[in-house]
Short mmCIF file of C-alpha atoms in Angstrom, two decimals:
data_model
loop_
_atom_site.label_atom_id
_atom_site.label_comp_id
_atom_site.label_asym_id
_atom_site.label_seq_id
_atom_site.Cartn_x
_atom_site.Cartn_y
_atom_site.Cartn_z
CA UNK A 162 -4.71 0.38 -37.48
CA UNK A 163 -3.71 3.74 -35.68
CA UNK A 164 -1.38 3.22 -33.30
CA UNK A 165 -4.36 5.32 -30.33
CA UNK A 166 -6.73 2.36 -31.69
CA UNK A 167 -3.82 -0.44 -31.48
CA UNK A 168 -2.68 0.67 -27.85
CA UNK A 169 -6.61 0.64 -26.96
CA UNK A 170 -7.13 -2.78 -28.32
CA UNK A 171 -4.54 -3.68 -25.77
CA UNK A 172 -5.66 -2.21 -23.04
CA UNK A 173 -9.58 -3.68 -23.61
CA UNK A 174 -7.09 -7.07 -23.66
CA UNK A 175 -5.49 -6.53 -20.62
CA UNK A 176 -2.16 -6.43 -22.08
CA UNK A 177 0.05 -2.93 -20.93
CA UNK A 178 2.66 -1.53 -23.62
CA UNK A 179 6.17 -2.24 -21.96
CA UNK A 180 7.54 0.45 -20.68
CA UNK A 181 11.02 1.18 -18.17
CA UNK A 182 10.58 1.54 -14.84
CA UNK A 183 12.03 4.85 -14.62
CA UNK A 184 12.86 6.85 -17.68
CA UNK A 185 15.59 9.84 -18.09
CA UNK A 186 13.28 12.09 -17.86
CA UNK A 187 12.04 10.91 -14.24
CA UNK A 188 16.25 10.59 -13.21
CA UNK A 189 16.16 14.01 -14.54
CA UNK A 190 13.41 15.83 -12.76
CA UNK A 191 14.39 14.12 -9.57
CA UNK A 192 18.03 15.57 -9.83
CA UNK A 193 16.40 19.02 -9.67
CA UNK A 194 13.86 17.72 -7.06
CA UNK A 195 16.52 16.73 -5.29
CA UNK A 196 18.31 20.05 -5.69
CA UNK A 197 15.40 22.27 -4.47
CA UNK A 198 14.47 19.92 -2.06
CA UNK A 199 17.63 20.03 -0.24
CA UNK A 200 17.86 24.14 -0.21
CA UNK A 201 14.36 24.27 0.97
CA UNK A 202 14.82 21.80 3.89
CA UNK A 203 17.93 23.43 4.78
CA UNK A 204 16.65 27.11 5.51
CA UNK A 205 13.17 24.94 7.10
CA UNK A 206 14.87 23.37 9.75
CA UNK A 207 16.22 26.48 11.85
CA UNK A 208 12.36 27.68 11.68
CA UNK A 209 10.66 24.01 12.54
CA UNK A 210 13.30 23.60 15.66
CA UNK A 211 11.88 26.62 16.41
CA UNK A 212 8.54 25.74 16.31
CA UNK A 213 9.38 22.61 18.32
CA UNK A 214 9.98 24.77 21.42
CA UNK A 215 7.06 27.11 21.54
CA UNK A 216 5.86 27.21 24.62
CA UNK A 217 1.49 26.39 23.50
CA UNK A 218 2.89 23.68 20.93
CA UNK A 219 4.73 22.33 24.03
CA UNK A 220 1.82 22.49 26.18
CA UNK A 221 -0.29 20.73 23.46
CA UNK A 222 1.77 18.16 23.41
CA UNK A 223 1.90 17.15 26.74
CA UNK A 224 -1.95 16.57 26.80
CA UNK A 225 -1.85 14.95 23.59
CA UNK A 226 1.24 12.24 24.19
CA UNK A 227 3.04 12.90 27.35
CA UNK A 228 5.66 10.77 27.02
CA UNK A 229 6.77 12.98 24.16
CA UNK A 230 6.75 16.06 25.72
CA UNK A 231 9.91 16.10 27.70
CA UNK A 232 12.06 15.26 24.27
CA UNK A 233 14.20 17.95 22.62
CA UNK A 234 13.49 19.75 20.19
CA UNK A 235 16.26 18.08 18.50
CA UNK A 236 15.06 14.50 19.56
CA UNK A 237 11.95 15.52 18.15
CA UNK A 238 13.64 16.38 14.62
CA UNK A 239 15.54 13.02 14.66
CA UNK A 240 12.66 10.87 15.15
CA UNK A 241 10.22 12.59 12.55
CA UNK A 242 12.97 11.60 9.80
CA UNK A 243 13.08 8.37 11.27
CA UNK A 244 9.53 8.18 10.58
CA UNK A 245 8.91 9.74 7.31
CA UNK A 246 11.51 6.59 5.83
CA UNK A 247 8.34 4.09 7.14
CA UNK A 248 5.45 6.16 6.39
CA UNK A 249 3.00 4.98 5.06
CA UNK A 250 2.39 5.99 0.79
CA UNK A 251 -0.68 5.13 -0.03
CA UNK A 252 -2.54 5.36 -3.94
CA UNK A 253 -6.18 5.31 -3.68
CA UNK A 254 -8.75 4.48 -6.18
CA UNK A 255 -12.50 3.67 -6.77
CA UNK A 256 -12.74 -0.13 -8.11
CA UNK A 257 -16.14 0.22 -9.49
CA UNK A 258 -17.18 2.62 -12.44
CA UNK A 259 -20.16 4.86 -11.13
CA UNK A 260 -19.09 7.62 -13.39
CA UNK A 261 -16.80 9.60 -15.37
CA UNK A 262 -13.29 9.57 -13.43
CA UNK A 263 -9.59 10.01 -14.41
CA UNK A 264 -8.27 7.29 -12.04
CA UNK A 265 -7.95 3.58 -11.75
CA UNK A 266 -10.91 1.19 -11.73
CA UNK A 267 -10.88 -2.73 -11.40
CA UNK A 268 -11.07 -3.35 -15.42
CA UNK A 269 -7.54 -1.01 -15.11
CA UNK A 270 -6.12 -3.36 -13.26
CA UNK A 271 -6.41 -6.72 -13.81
CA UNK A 272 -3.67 -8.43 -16.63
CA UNK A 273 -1.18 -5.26 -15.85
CA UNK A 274 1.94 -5.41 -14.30
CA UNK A 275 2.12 -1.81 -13.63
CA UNK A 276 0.25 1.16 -12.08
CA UNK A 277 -1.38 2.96 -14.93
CA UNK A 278 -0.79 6.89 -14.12
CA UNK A 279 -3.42 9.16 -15.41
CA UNK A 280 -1.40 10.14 -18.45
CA UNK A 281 -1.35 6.01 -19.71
CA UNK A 282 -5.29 5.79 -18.64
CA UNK A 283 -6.08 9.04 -21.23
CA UNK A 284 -4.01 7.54 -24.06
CA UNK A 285 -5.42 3.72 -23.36
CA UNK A 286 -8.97 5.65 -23.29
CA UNK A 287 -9.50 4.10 -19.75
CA UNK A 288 -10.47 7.38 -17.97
CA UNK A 289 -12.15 11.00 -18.14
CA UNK A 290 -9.38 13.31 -18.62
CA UNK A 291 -10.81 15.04 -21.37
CA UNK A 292 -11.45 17.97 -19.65
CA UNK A 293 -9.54 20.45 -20.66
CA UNK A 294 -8.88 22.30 -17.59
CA UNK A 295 -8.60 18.94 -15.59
CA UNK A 296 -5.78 18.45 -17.87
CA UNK A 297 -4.09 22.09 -17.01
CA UNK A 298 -4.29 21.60 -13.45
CA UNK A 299 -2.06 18.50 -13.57
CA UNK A 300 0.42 19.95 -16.32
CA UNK A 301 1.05 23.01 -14.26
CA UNK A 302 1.39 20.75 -11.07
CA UNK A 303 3.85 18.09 -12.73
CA UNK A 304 5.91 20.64 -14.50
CA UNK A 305 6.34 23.29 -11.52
CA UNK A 306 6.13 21.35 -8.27
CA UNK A 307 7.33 18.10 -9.80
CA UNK A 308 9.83 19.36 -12.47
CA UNK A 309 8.69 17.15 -15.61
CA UNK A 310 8.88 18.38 -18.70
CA UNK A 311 5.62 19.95 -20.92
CA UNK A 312 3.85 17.56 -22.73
CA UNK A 313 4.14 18.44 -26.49
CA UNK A 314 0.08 18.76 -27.21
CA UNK A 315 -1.78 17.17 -24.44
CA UNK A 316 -4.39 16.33 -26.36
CA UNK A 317 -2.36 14.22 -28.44
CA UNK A 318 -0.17 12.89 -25.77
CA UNK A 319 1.92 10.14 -26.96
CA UNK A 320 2.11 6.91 -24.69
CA UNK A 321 6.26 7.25 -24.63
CA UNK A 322 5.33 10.84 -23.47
CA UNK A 323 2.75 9.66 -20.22
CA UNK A 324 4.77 6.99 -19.29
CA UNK A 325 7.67 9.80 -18.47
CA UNK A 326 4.85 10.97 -15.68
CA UNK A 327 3.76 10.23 -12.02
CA UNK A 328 1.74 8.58 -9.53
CA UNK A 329 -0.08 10.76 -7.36
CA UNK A 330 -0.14 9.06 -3.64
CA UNK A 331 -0.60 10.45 -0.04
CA UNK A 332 1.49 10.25 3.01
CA UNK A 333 0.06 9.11 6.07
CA UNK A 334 0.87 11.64 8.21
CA UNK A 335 -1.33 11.25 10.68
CA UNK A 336 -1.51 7.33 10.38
CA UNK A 337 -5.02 7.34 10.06
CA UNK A 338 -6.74 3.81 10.00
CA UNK A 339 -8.66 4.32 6.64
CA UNK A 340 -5.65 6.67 4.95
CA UNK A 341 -7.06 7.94 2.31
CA UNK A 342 -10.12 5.95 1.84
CA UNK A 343 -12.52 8.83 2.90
CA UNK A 344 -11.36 11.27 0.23
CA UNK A 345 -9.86 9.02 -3.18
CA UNK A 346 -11.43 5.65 -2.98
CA UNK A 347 -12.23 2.35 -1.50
CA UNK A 348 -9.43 0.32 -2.52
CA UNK A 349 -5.53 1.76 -1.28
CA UNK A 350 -2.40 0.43 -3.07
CA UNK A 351 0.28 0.49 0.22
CA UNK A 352 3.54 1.59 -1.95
CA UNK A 353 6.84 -0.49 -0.73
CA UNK A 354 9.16 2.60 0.70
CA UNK A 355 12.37 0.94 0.02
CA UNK A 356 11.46 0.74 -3.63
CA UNK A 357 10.02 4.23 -4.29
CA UNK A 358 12.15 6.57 -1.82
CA UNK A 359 14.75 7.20 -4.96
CA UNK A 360 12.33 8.52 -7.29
CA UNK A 361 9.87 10.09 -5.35
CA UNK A 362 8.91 14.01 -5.55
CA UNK A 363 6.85 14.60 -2.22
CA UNK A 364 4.49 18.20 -2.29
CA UNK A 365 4.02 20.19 1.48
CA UNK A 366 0.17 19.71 0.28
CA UNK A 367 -2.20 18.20 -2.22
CA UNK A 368 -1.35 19.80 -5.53
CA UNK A 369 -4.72 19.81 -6.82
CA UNK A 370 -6.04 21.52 -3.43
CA UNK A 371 -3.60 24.25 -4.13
CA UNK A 372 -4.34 24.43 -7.88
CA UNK A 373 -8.18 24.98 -7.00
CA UNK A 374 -6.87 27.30 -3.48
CA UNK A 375 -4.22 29.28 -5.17
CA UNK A 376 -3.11 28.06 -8.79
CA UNK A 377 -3.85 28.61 -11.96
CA UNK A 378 -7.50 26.87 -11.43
CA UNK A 379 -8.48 29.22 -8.74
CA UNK A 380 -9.95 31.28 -11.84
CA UNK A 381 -10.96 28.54 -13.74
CA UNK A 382 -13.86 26.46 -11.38
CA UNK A 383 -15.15 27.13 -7.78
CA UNK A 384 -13.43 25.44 -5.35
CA UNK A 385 -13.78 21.96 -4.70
CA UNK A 386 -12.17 22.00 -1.52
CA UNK A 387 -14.19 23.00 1.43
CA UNK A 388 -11.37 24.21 3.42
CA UNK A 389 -9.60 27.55 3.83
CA UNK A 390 -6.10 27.45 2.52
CA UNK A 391 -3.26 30.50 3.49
CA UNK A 392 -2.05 30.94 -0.40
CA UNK A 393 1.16 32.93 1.13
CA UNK A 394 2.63 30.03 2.32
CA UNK A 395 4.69 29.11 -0.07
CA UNK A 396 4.79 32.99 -1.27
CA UNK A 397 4.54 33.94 -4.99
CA UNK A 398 5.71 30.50 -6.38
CA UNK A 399 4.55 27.49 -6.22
CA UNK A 400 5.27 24.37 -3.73
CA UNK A 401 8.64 23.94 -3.17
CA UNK A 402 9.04 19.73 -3.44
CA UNK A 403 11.04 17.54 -1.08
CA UNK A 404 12.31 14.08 -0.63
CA UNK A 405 12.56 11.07 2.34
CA UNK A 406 16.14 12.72 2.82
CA UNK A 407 14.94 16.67 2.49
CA UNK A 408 11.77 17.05 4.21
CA UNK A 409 12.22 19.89 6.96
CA UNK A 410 10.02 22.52 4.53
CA UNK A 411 7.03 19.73 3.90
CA UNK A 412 6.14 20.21 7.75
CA UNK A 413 6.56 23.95 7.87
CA UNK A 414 4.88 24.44 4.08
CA UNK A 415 1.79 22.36 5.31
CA UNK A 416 1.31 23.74 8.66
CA UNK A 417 1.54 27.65 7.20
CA UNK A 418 -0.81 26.69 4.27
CA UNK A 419 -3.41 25.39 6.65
CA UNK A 420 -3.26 28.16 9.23
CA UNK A 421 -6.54 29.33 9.95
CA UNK A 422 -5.59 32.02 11.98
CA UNK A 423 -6.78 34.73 9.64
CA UNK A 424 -10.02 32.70 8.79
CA UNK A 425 -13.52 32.15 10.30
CA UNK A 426 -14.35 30.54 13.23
CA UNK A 427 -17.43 29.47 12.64
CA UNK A 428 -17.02 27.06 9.97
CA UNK A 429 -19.49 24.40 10.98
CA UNK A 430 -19.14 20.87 11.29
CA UNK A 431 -17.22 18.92 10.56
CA UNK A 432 -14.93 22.00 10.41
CA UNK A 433 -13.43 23.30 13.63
CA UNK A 434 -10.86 25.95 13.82
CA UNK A 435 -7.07 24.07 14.80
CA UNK A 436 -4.12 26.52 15.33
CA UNK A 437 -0.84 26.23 13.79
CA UNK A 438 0.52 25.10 17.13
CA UNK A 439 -2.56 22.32 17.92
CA UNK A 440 -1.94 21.38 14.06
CA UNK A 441 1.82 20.99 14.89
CA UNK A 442 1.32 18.94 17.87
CA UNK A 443 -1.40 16.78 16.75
CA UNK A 444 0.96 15.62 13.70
CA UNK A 445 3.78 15.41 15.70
CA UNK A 446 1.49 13.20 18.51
CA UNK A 447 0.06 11.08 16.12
CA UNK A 448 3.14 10.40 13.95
CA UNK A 449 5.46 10.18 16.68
CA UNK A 450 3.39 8.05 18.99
CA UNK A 451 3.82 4.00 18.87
CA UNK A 452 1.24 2.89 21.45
CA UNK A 453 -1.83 2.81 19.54
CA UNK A 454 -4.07 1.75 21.63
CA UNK A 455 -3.79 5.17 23.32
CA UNK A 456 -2.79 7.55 20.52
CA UNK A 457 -4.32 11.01 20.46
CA UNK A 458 -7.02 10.75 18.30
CA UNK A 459 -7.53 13.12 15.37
CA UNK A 460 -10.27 16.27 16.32
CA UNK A 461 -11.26 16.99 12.81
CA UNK A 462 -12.17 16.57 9.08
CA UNK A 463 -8.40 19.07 9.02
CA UNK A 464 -6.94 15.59 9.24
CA UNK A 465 -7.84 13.93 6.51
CA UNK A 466 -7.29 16.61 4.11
CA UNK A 467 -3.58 17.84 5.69
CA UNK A 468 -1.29 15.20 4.19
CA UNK A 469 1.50 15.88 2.21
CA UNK A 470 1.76 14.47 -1.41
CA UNK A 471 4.18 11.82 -2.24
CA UNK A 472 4.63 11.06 -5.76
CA UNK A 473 6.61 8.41 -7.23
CA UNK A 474 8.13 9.50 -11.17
CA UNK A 475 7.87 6.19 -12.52
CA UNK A 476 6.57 3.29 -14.06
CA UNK A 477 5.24 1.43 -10.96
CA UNK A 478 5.23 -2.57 -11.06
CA UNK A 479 2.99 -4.17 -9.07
CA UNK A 480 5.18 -6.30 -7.68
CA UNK A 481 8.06 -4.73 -6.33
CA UNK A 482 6.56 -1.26 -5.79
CA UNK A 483 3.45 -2.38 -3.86
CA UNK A 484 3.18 -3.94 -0.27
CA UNK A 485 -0.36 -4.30 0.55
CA UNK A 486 -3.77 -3.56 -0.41
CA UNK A 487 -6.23 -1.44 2.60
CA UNK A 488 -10.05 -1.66 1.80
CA UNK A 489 -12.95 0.23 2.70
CA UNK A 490 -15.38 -2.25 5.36
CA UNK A 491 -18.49 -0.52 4.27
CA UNK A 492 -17.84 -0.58 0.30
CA UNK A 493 -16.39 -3.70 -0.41
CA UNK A 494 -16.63 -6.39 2.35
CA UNK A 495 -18.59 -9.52 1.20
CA UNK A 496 -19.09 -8.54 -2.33
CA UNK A 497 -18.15 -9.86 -5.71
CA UNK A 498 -15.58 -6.69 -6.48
CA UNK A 499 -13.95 -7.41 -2.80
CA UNK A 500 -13.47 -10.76 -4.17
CA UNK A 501 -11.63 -9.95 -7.01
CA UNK A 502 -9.81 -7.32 -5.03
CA UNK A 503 -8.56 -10.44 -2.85
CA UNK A 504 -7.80 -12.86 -5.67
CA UNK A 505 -5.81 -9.43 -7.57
CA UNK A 506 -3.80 -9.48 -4.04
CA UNK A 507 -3.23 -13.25 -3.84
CA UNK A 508 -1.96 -13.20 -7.32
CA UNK A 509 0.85 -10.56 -6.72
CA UNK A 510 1.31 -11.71 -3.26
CA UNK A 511 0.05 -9.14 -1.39
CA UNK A 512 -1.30 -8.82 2.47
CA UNK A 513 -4.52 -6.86 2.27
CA UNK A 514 -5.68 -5.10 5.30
CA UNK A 515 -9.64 -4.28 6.02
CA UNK A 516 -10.44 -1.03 7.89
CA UNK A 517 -13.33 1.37 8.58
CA UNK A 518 -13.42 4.56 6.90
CA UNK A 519 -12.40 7.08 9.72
CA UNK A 520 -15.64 9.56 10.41
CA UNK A 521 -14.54 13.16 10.34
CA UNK A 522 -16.64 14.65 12.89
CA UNK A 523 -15.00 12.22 15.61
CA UNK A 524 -12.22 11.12 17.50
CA UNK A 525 -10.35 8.48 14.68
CA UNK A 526 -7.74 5.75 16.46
CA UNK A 527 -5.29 4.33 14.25
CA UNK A 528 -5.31 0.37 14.79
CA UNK A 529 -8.69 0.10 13.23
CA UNK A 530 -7.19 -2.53 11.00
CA UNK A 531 -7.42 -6.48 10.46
CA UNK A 532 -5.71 -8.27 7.92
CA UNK A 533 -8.01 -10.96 5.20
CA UNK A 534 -7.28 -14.39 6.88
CA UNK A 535 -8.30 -15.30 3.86
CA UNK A 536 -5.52 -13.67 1.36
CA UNK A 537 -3.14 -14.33 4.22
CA UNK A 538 -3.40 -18.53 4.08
CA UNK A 539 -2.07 -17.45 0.05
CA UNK A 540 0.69 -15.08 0.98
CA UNK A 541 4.30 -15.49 1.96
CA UNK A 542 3.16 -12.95 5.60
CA UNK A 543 0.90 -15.60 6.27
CA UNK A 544 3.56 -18.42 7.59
CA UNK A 545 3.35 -16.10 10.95
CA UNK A 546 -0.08 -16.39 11.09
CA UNK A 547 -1.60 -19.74 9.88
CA UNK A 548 0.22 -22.15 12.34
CA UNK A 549 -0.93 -19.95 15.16
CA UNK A 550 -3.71 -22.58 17.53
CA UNK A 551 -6.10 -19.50 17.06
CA UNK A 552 -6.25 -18.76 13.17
CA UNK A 553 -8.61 -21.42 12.24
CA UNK A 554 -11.48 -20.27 14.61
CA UNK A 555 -10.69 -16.31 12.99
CA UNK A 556 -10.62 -17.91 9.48
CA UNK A 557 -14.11 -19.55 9.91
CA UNK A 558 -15.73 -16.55 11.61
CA UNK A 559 -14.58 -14.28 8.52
CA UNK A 560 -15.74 -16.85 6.07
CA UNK A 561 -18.40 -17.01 8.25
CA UNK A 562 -19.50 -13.15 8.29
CA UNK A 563 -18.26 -12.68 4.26
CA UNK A 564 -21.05 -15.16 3.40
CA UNK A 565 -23.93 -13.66 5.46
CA UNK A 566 -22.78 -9.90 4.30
CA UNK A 567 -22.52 -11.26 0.52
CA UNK A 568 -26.40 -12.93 1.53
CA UNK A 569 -27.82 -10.10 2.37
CA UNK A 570 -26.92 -6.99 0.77
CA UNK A 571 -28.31 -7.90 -2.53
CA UNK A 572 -31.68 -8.49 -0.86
CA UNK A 573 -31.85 -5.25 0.75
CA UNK A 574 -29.27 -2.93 -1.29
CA UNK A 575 -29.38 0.64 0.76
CA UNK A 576 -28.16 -1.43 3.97
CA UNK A 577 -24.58 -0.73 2.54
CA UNK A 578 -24.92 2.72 3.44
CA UNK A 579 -26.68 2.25 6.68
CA UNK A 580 -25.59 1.72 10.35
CA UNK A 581 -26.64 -2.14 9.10
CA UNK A 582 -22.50 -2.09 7.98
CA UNK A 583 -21.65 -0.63 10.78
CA UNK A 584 -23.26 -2.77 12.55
CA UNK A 585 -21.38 -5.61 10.51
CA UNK A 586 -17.93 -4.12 11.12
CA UNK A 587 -18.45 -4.03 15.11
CA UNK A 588 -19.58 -7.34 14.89
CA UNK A 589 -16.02 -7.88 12.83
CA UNK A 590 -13.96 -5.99 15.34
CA UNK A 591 -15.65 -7.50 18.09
CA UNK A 592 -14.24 -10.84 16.85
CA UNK A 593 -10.25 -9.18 15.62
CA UNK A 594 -9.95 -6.67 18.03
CA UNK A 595 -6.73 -7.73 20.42
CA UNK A 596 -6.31 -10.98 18.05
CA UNK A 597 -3.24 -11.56 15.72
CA UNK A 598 -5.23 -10.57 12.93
CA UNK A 599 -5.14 -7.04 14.66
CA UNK A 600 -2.41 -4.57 12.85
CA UNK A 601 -1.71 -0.79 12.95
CA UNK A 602 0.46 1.05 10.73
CA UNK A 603 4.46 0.69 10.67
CA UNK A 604 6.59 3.22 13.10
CA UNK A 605 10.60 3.71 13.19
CA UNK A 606 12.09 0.92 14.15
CA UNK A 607 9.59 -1.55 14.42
CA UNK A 608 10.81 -3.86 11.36
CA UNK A 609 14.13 -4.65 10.08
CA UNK A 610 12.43 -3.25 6.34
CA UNK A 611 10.06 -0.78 5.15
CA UNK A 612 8.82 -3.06 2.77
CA UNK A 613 6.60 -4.89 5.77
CA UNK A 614 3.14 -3.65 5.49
CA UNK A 615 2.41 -3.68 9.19
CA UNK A 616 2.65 -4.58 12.92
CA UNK A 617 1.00 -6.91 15.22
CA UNK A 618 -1.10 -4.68 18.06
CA UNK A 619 -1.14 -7.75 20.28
CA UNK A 620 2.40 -8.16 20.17
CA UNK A 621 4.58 -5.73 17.82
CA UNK A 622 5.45 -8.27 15.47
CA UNK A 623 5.96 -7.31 11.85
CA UNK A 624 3.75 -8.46 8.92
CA UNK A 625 6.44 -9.35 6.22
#
């Protein structure tokens, strides 16, 4: 048996090769991350403290979150570190097969104690990266933004050679309810900060965006991304990566590279045109801002698309590296695949949060979330939660609501994709909104540890 045909076998078993958590070549690319990182952020900061005192960014902010405006530019500096060590890291994925794809589904998850990267899936023959220029756009990303080595011949990648790779995730800049539901899939893994921060490689933008905007694919496909990108940001080269610690460049990098100052105005919905200073402010307003119920909402599709790229180089386990799971309402509520979803969660102890997929062309708040009642009562988070006099009543009524959703959507398909979901998830928040079920997003300071996977709204208290 070849040793592709053994490692398949199992995979179709549910059985992952052992591998280390972190390899010498990921302690080795992060030293130079690290290295780069730190110069970058360095010769950033001057400029961003800058940019913290114009006068229209300043002006921005004040209608945006007012009690931020009168802060230094300095204070301002201070507590955006202080908040990239609890942002939120999120890796999305689609749990059902609908097509060819090159990430995660359900069957890639279940029996494995670690987060396949796209490098394992190809080997395991568990995904579509057999495209060949698929395949150069994430070699030229990992090796010049992320410092890994070449892979000997990708098309005969080794499984000892992909499991010396990455996980691409997103940072949750702008704490949006959903993350990044609306763009890479229904299902969210919420990555534990305290056990990635040491070995992950964070890019100013999406590294496939600027592949397809300003890298080697620009030449290769048409773009895929809809939005106008400023390819001088980061001058000749490419991305310059940074770290929790060394992070000054991420903000200035992403704000330059999505300057649409030189670009058309009349993009269309759900485009609008945002200038560097509203795009500053909005970030800072959003990310900055700990009384949800009130935060500046987001204007545009821009903020969906403008988070920076956190990867993690390493072997991810399940356990230790993940806090919580965030689903998509409309996809997976009251179905058998949200079921399993929940019983994958229970098994590895995990809080999962439900939220509606923010709508680009609106105003987006960020406590949108409720956590499963019903994963909760099987989680250590839940001992908070289940001796409270009102969790019974908000157990029942989700029971309650999964049953009639998991009724009726069979009978009448389509209604998934209809305002008959939304309808379902007003009915949900009618019943969570203001409740202790009600959670937003983690800010500076608001837990002892990063590794809680969220706050109370009706009182602040963490989820642990």
């Amino acid at each position: 048996m070849s040793l592709v045909m053994a490692l398949t076998t199992l995979s179709v078993l549910g059985i992952a090769p052992s591998v280390p958590e972190v390899t010498p070549e990921h302690l080795e690319a992060m030293e130079t991350v690290r290295e780069v990182a730190a110069a970058a952020a360095d010769k950033a900061k001057p400029e961003l403290l800058s940019w913290l005192d114009d006068v229209e960014f300043r002006q921005l902010l004040k209608e945006m979150a007012p009690q931020l405006a009168n802060m230094s530019a300095a204070s301002i500096h201070q507590r955006l570190y202080e908040e990239m060590q609890v942002m939120e890291v999120t890796h999305n994925f689609e749990p059902k097969i609908l097509g060819p794809t090159y990430d995660l589904n359900i069957n890639c998850t279940v029996g494995y104690d670690y987060l396949l990267n796209l490098w394992q899936l190809k080997v395991l023959e568990l995904n579509n990266m057999n495209v060949t220029f698929l395949n150069d756009i994430f070699m030229d990303a990992e090796t010049r933004i992320y410092k890994l080595k070449q892979i000997t011949s990708v098309p005969n990648v080794t499984y000892d050679e992909a499991s010396q790779r990455l996980i691409y995730s997103a940072m949750n800049w702008y704490k949006l309810s959903s993350a990044g539901s609306k763009i890479f899939g229904s299902v969210g893994l919420v990555l534990n900060n305290e056990h990635i921060r040491n070995y992950t490689a964070i890019s100013p933008v999406d590294t496939g965006n600027w592949e397809e905007s300003c890298g080697i694919a620009k030449q290769l496909i048409p773009p895929l991304w809809l939005t106008p990108t400023n390819c001088s940001a980061f001058g000749t080269s490419a991305p310059v990566p940074g770290t929790f610690d060394h992070w000054e460049h991420l903000i200035t990098g992403n704000i330059k590279y999505w300057n649409l100052t030189f670009a058309s105005k009349n993009l269309g919905p759900p485009y609008k045109y945002v200038s560097p200073q509203r795009n500053l402010a909005m970030m800072v307003a959003r990310a900055l801002n700990t009384n949800y119920p009130s935060i500046q909402p987001t204007e545009s599709y821009f903020s969906l698309v403008h988070y920076s790229e956190a990867s993690p180089l390493m072997n991810l386990r399940y356990k230790e590296g993940v806090k919580a799971l965030l689903l998509n309402f409309t996809d997976l509520f009251g179905t058998g695949v949200g079921n399993q979803l929940q019983n994958w969660a229970i098994q590895n102890d995990w809080v999962t949060l439900w939220s509606f997929v923010d709508d680009p062309t609106v105003s987006s708040p960020s406590n949108r979330r409720f956590i499963d009642p019903v994963v909760l009562s099987s989680t250590s988070a839940g001992h908070n939660f289940t001796t409270d006099p009102s969790f019974p009543a908000l157990l029942s009524n989700f029971t309650n609501l999964w049953d009639y959703v998991n009724t009726t959507i069979p009978v009448v398909p389509p209604l998934r994709f209809s305002s008959w979901m939304i309808q379902q998830w007003n009915a949900s928040w009618e019943i969570y909104n203001n409740t202790i079920l009600q959670v937003q997003p983690l800010f500076a300071g608001a837990c002892s540890s990063s590794s809680c996977s969220a706050t109370r709204v009706i009182d602040k208290k963490c989820v642990c």
